[in-house]
PDB file of C-alpha atoms in Angstrom:
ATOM      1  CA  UNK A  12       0.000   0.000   0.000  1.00 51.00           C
ATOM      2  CA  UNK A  13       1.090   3.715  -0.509  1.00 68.00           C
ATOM      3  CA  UNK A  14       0.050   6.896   0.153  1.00 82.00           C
ATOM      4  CA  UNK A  15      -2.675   8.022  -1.907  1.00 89.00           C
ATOM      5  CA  UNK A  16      -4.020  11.851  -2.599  1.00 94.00           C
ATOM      6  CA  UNK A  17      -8.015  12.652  -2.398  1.00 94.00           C
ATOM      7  CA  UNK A  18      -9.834  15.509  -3.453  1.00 97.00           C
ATOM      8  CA  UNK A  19     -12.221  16.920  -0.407  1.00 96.00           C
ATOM      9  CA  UNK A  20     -15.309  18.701  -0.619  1.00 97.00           C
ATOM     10  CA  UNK A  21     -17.570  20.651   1.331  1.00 96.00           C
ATOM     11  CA  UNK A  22     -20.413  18.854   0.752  1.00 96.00           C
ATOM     12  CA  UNK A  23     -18.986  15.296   0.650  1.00 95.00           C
ATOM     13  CA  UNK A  24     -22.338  13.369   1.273  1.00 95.00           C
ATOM     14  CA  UNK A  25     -23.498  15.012  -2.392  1.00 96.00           C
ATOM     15  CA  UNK A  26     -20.458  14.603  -3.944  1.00 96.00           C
ATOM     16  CA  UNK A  27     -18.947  10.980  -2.900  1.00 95.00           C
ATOM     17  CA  UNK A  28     -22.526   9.636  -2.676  1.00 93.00           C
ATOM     18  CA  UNK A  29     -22.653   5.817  -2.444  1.00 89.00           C
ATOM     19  CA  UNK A  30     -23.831   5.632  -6.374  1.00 90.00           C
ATOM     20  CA  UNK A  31     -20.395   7.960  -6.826  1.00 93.00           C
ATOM     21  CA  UNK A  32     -17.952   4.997  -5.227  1.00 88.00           C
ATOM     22  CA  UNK A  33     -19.706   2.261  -6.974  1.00 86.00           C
ATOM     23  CA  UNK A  34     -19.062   3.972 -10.486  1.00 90.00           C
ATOM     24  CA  UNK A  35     -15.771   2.558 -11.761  1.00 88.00           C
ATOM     25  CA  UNK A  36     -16.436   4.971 -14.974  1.00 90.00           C
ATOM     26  CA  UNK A  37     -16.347   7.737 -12.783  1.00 91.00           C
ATOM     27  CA  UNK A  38     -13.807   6.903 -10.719  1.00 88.00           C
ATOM     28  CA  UNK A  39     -11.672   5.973 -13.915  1.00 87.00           C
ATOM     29  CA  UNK A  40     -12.668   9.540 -15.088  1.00 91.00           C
ATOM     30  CA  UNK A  41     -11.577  11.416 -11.714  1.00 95.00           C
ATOM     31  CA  UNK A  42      -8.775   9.475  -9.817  1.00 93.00           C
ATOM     32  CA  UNK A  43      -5.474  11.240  -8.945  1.00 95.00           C
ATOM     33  CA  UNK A  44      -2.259   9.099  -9.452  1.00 94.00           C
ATOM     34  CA  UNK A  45       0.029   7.849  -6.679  1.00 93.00           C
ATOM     35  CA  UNK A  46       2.557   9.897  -8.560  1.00 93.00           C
ATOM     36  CA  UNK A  47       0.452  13.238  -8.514  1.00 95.00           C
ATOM     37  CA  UNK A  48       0.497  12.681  -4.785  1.00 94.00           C
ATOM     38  CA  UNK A  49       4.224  11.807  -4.842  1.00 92.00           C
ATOM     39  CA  UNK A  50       4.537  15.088  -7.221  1.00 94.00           C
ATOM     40  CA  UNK A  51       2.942  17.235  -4.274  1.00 95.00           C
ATOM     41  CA  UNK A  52       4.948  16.155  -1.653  1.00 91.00           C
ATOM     42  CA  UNK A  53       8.298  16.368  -3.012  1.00 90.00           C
ATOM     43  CA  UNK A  54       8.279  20.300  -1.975  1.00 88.00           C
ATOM     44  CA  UNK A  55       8.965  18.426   1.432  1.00 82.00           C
ATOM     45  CA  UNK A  56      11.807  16.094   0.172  1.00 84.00           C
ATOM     46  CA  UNK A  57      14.139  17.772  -2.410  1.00 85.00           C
ATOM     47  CA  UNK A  58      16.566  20.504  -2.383  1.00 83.00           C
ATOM     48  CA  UNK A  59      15.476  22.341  -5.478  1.00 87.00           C
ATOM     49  CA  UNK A  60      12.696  23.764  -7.044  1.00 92.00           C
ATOM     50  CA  UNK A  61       9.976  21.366  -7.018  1.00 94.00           C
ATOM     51  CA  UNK A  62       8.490  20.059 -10.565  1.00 95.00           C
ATOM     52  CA  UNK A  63       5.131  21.161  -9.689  1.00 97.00           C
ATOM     53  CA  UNK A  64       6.648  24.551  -9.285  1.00 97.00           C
ATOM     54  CA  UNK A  65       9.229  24.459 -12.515  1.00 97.00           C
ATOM     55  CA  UNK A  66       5.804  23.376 -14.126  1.00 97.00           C
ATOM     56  CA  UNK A  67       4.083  26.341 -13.129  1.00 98.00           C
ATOM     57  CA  UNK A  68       7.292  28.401 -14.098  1.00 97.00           C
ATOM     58  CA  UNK A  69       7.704  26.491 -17.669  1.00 97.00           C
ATOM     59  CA  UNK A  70       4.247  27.482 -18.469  1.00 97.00           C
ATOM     60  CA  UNK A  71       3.405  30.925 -16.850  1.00 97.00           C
ATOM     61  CA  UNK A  72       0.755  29.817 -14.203  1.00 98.00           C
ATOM     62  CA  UNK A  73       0.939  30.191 -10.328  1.00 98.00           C
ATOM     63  CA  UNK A  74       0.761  27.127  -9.146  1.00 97.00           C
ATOM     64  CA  UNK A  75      -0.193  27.887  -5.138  1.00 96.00           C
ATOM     65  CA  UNK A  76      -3.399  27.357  -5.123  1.00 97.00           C
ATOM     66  CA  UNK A  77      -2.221  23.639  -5.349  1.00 97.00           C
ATOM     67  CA  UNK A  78      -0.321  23.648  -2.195  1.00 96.00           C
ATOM     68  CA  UNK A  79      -2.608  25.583  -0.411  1.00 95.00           C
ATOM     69  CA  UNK A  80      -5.043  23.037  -0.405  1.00 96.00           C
ATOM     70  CA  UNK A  81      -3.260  20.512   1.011  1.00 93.00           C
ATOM     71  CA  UNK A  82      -3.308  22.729   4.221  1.00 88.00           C
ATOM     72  CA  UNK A  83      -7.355  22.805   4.892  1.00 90.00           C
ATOM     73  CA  UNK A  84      -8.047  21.019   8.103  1.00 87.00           C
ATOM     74  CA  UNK A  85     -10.284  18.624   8.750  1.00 85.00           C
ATOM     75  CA  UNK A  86     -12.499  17.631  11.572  1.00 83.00           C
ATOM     76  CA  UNK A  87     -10.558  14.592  12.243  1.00 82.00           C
ATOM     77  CA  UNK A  88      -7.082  16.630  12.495  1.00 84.00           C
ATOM     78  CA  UNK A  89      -8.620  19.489  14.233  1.00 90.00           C
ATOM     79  CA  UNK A  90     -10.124  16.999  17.077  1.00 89.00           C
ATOM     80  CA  UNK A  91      -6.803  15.627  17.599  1.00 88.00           C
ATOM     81  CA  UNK A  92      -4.876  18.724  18.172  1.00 88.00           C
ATOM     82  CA  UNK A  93      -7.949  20.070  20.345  1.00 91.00           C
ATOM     83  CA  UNK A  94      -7.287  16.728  22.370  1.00 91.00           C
ATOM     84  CA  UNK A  95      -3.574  17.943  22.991  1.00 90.00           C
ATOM     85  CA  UNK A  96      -4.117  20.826  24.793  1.00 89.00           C
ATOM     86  CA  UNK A  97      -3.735  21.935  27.672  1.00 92.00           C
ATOM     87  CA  UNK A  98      -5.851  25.248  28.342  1.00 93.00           C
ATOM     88  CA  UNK A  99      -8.914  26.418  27.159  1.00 94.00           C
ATOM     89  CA  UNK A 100      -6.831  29.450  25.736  1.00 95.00           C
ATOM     90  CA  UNK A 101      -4.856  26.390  23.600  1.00 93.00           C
ATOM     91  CA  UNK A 102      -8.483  25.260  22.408  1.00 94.00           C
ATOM     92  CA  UNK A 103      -9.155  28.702  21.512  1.00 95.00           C
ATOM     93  CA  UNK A 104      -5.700  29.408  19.523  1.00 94.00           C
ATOM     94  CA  UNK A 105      -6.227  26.650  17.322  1.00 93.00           C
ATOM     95  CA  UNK A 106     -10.360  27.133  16.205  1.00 94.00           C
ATOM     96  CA  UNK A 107      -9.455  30.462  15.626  1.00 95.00           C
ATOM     97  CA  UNK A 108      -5.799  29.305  12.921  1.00 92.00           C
ATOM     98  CA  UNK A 109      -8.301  26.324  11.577  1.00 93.00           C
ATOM     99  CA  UNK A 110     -11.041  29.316  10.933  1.00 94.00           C
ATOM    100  CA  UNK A 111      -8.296  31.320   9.323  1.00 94.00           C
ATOM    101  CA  UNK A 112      -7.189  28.829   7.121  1.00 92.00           C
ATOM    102  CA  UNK A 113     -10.358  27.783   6.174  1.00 93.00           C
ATOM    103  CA  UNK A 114     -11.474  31.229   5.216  1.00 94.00           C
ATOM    104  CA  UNK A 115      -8.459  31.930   2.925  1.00 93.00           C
ATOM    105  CA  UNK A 116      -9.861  28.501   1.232  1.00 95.00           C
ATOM    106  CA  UNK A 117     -13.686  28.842   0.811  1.00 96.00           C
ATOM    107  CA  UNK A 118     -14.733  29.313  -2.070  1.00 98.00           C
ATOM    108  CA  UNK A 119     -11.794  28.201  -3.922  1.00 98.00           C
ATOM    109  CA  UNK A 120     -13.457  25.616  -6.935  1.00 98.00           C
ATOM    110  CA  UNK A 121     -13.341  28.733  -9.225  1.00 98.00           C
ATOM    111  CA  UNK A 122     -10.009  29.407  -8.622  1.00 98.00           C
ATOM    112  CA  UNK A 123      -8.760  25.918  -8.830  1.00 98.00           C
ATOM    113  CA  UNK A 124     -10.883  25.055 -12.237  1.00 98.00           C
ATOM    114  CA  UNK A 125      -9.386  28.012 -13.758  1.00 98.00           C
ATOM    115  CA  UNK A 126      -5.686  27.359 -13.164  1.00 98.00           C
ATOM    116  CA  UNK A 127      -6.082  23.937 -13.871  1.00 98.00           C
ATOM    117  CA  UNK A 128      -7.935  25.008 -17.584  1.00 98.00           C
ATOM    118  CA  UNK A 129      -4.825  27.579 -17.990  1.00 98.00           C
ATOM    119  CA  UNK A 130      -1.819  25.001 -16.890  1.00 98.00           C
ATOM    120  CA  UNK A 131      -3.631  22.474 -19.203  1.00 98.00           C
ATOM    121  CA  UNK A 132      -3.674  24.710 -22.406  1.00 98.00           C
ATOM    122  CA  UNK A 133      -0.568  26.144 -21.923  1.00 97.00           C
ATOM    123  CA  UNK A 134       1.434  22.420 -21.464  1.00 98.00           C
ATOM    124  CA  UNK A 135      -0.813  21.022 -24.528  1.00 96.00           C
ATOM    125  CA  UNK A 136       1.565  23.444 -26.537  1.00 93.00           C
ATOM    126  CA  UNK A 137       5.213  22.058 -25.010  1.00 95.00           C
ATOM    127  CA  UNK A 138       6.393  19.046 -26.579  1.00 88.00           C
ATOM    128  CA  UNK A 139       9.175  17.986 -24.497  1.00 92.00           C
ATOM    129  CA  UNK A 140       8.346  18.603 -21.156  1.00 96.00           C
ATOM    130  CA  UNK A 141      10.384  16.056 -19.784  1.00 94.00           C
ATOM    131  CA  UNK A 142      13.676  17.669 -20.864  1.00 94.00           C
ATOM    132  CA  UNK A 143      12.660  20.971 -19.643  1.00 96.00           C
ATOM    133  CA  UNK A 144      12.999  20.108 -15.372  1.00 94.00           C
ATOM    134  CA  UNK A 145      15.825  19.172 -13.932  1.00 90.00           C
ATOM    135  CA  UNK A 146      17.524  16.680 -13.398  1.00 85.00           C
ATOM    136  CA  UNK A 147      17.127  15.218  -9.514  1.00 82.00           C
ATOM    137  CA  UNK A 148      18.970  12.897  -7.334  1.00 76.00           C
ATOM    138  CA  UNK A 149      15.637  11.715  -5.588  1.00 75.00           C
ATOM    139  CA  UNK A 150      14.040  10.549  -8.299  1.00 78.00           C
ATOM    140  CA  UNK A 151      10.167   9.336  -7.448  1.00 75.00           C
ATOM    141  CA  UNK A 152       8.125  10.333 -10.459  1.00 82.00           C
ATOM    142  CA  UNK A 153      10.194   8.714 -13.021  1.00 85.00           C
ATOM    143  CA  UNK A 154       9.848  12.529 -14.740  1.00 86.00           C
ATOM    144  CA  UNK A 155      10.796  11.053 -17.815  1.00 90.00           C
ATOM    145  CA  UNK A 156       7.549   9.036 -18.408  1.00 91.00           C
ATOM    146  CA  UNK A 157       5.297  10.514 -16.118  1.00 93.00           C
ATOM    147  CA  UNK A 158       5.091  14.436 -17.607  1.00 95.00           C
ATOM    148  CA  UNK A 159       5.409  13.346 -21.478  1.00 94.00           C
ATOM    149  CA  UNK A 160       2.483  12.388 -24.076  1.00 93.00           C
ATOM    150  CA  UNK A 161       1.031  15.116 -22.050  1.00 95.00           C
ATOM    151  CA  UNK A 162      -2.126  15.094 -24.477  1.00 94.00           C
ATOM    152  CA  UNK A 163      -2.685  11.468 -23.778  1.00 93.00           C
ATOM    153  CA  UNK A 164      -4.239   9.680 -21.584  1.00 90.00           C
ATOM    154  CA  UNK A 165      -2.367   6.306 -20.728  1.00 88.00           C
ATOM    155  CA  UNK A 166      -3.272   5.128 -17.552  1.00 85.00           C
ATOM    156  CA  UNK A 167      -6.224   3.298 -16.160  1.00 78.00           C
ATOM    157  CA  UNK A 168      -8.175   4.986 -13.318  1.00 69.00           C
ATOM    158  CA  UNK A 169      -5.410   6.206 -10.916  1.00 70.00           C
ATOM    159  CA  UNK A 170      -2.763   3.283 -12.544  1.00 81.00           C
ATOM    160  CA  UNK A 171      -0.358   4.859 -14.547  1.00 86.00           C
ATOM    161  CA  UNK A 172      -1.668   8.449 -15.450  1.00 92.00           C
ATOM    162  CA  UNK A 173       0.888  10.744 -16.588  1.00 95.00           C
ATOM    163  CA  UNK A 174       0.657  14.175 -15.764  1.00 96.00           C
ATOM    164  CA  UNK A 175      -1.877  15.429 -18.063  1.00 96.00           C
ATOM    165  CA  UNK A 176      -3.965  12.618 -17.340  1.00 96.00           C
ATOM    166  CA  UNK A 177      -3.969  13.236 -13.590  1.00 97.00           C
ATOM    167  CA  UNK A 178      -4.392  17.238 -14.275  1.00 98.00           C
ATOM    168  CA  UNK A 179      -7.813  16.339 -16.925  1.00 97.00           C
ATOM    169  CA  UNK A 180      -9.063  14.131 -14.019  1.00 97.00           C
ATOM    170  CA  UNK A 181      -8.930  16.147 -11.762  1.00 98.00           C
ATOM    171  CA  UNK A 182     -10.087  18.793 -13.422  1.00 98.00           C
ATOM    172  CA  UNK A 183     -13.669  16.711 -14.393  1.00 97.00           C
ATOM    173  CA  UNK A 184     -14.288  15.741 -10.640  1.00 98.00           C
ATOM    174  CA  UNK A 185     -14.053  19.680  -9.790  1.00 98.00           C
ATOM    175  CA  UNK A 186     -16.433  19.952 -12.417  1.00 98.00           C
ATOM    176  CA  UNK A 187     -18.676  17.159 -11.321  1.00 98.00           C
ATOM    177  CA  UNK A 188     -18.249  18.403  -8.099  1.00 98.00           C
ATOM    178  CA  UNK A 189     -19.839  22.066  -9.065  1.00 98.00           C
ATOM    179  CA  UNK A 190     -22.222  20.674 -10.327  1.00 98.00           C
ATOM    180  CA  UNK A 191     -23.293  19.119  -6.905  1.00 97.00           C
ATOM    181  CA  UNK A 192     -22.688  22.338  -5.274  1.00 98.00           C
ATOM    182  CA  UNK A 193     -19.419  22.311  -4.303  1.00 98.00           C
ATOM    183  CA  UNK A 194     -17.654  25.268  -3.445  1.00 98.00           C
ATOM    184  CA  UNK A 195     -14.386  24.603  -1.509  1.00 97.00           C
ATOM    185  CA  UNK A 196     -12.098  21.898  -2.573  1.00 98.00           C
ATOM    186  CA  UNK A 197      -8.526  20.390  -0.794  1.00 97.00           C
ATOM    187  CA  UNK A 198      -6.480  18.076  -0.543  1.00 96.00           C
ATOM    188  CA  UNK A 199      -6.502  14.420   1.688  1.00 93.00           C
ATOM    189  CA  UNK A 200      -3.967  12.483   2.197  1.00 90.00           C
ATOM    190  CA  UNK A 201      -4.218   8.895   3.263  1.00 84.00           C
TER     191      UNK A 201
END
């Protein structure tokens, strides 16, 4: 087993309905790869720029919005830390930085659908991706396969998307998601 990345929603009962996790078209049509997950953690393991971010750079898009979602807290995190402390000031501390963070998130789907529409049009122009990031010593993407054919889709569900297959599914679920009402979107690790 490995770690796998999840998009959350605000209204998850609409969204990930039970007819939603029994529909292996839709989840073929929405699933993020264990390498898109790999791809936004390695801000946390290398020493240079990220790929995610020398993406952004290659193709003129800020990227942030990306790594700010994987900060939103959720109720299962903020119970935890809530359990750890000590005074009620503590308690207080921490509802009020979870409130803050979620507020600089709400409302995000917009935001997110629209840099994922420009990074997609702008990297369905570059042929050679691959040869444009550097090189890495910590190599956990194999860059090489995973960010080329970038117009094709060669994987199967979550199984072996490359990069432009993870970035169209992900961009349909925020669009199914909408469409149920969603407004704020993250990221879940587990």
């Amino acid at each position: 087993m490995g770690l796998d990345i999840h998009i959350g929603v605000n209204n998850n009962d609409e969204v990930y309905s039970h007819e939603y996790h029994g529909n292996d078209e839709l989840f073929n049509l929405h699933s993020l790869s264990r390498t898109f997950c790999n791809l936004m953690c390695r801000q946390h393991v290398i020493g240079h720029l990220p790929e995610l971010d020398q993406v952004g750079k290659i193709a003129g898009v800020d990227i942030s919005i990306f790594y700010d979602m994987e900060g939103y807290p959720e109720d299962f995190d903020i119970e935890e830390h809530l359990a750890s402390a000590e005074t009620e000031a503590e308690k207080q501390s921490i509802l009020e930085n979870v409130q803050e963070i979620r507020n600089t998130l709400e409302g995000n789907i917009d935001l997110v659908i629209s840099t994922l529409n420009q990074l997609i049009s702008k990297l369905n122009g570059i042929d050679n991706l691959p040869s444009l990031l550097l090189p890495t010593d910590f190599e956990t993407l194999d860059s090489k396969n995973y960010f080329s054919d970038f117009t094709k889709d060669i994987g199967e569900g979550y199984i072996g998307n490359n990069f432009g297959q993870d970035l169209r599914n992900f961009k349909r679920f925020l669009e199914y998601a909408k469409e149920r009402g969603t407004k704020t979107v993250w990221f879940s690790y587990g």
